[in-house]
C-alpha positions as a Python dict, from the first residue, in 0.01 Angstrom:
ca = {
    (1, 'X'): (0, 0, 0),
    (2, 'X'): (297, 228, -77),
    (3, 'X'): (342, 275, 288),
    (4, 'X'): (715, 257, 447),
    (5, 'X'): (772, -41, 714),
    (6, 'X'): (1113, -56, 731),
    (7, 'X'): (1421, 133, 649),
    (8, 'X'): (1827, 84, 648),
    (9, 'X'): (2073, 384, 612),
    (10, 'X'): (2400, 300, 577),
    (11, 'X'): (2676, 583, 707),
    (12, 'X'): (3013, 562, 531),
    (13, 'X'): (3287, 848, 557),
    (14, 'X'): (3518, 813, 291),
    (15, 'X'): (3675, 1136, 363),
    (16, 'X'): (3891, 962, 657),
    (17, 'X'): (4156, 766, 518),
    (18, 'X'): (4201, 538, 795),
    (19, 'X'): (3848, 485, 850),
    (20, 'X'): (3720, 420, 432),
    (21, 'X'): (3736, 78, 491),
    (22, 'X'): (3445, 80, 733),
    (23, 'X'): (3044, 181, 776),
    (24, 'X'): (2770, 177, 1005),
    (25, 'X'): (2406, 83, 965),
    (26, 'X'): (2117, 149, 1094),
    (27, 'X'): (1824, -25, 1077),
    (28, 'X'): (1439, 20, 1152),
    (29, 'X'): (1123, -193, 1098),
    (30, 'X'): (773, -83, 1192),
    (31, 'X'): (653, -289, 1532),
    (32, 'X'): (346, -432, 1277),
    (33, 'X'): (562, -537, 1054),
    (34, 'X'): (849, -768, 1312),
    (35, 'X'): (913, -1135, 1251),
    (36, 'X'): (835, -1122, 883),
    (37, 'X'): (1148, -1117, 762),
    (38, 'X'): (1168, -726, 635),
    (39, 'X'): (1522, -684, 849),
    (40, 'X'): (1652, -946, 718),
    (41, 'X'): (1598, -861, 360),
    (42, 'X'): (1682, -487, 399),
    (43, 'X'): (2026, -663, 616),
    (44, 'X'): (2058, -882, 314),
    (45, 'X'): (2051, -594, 24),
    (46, 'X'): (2305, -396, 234),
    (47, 'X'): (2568, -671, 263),
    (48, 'X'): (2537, -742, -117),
    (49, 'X'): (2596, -392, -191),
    (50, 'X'): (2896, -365, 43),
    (51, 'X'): (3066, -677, -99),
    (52, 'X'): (3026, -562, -434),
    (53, 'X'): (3145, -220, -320),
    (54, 'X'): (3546, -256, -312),
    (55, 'X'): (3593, 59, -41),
    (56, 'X'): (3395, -144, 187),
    (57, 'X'): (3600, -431, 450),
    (58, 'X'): (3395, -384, 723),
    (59, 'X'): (3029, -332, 847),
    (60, 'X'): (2936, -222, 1167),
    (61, 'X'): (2620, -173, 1400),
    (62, 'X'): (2535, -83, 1741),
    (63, 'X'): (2202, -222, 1927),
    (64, 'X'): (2061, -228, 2244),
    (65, 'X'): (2166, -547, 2471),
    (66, 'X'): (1809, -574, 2566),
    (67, 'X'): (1685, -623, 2140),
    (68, 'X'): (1741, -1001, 2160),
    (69, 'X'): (1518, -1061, 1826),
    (70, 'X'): (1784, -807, 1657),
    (71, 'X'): (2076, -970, 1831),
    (72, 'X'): (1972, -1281, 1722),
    (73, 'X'): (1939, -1165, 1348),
    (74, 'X'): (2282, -999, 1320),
    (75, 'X'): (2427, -1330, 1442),
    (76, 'X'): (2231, -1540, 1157),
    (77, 'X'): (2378, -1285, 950),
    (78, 'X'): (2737, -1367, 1046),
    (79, 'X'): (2784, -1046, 1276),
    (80, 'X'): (3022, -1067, 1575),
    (81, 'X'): (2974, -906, 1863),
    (82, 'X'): (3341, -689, 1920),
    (83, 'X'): (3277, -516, 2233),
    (84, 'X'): (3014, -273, 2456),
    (85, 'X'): (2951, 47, 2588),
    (86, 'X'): (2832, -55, 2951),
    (87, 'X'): (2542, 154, 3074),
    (88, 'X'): (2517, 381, 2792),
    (89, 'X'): (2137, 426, 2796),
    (90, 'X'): (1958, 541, 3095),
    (91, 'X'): (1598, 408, 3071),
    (92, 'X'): (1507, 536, 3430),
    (93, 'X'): (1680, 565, 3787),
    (94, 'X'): (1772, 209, 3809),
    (95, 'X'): (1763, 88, 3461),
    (96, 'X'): (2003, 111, 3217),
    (97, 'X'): (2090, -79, 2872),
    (98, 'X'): (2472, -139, 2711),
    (99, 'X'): (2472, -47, 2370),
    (100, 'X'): (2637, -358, 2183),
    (101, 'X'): (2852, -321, 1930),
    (102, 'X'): (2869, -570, 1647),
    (103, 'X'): (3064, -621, 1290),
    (104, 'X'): (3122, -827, 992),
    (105, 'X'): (3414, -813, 714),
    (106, 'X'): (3296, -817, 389),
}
């Protein structure tokens, strides 16, 4: 129905020399729209285009360690979790989430 359920932007900076290698993505499906597959296929298109892309080695992501779903789906899709940022969203006074940082070489 022409409407827009999902989107991926990727963010390369080939203006840093020691950084053209790499990118970041970012990626966004509409709550109705979960579990069908839409990541996966936006995920998909992106890592075709970046291996056919020769500037590209390495993509990267960050997610929140409580998205286990997206987690889960970045692992299917051969992503490797390389580190975290420990308590780097504050959800309320006691809560907080690690952002986790994930990649894949291309």
């Amino acid at each position: 129905d022409e409407k827009v359920i999902g989107w991926i932007a990727f963010d390369h900076s080939s203006n840093r020399k020691r950084t053209s290698h790499t990118g970041s993505f970012e990626l966004m499906v509409h709550n109705s729209y979960r579990g069908l597959g839409v990541g996966e296929k936006l995920l998909t298109a992106l890592l075709h285009w970046a291996e056919k892309n020769p500037s590209i080695e390495k993509v990267s992501l960050a997610v929140f360690s409580t998205n286990q779903k997206a987690i889960s789906l970045y692992k299917k899709m051969g992503f490797i979790e390389e580190g975290r940022k420990i308590k780097e969203f504050k959800i309320n006074d006691h809560e907080y989430w690690d952002d986790v940082l994930m990649y894949k070489l291309v």
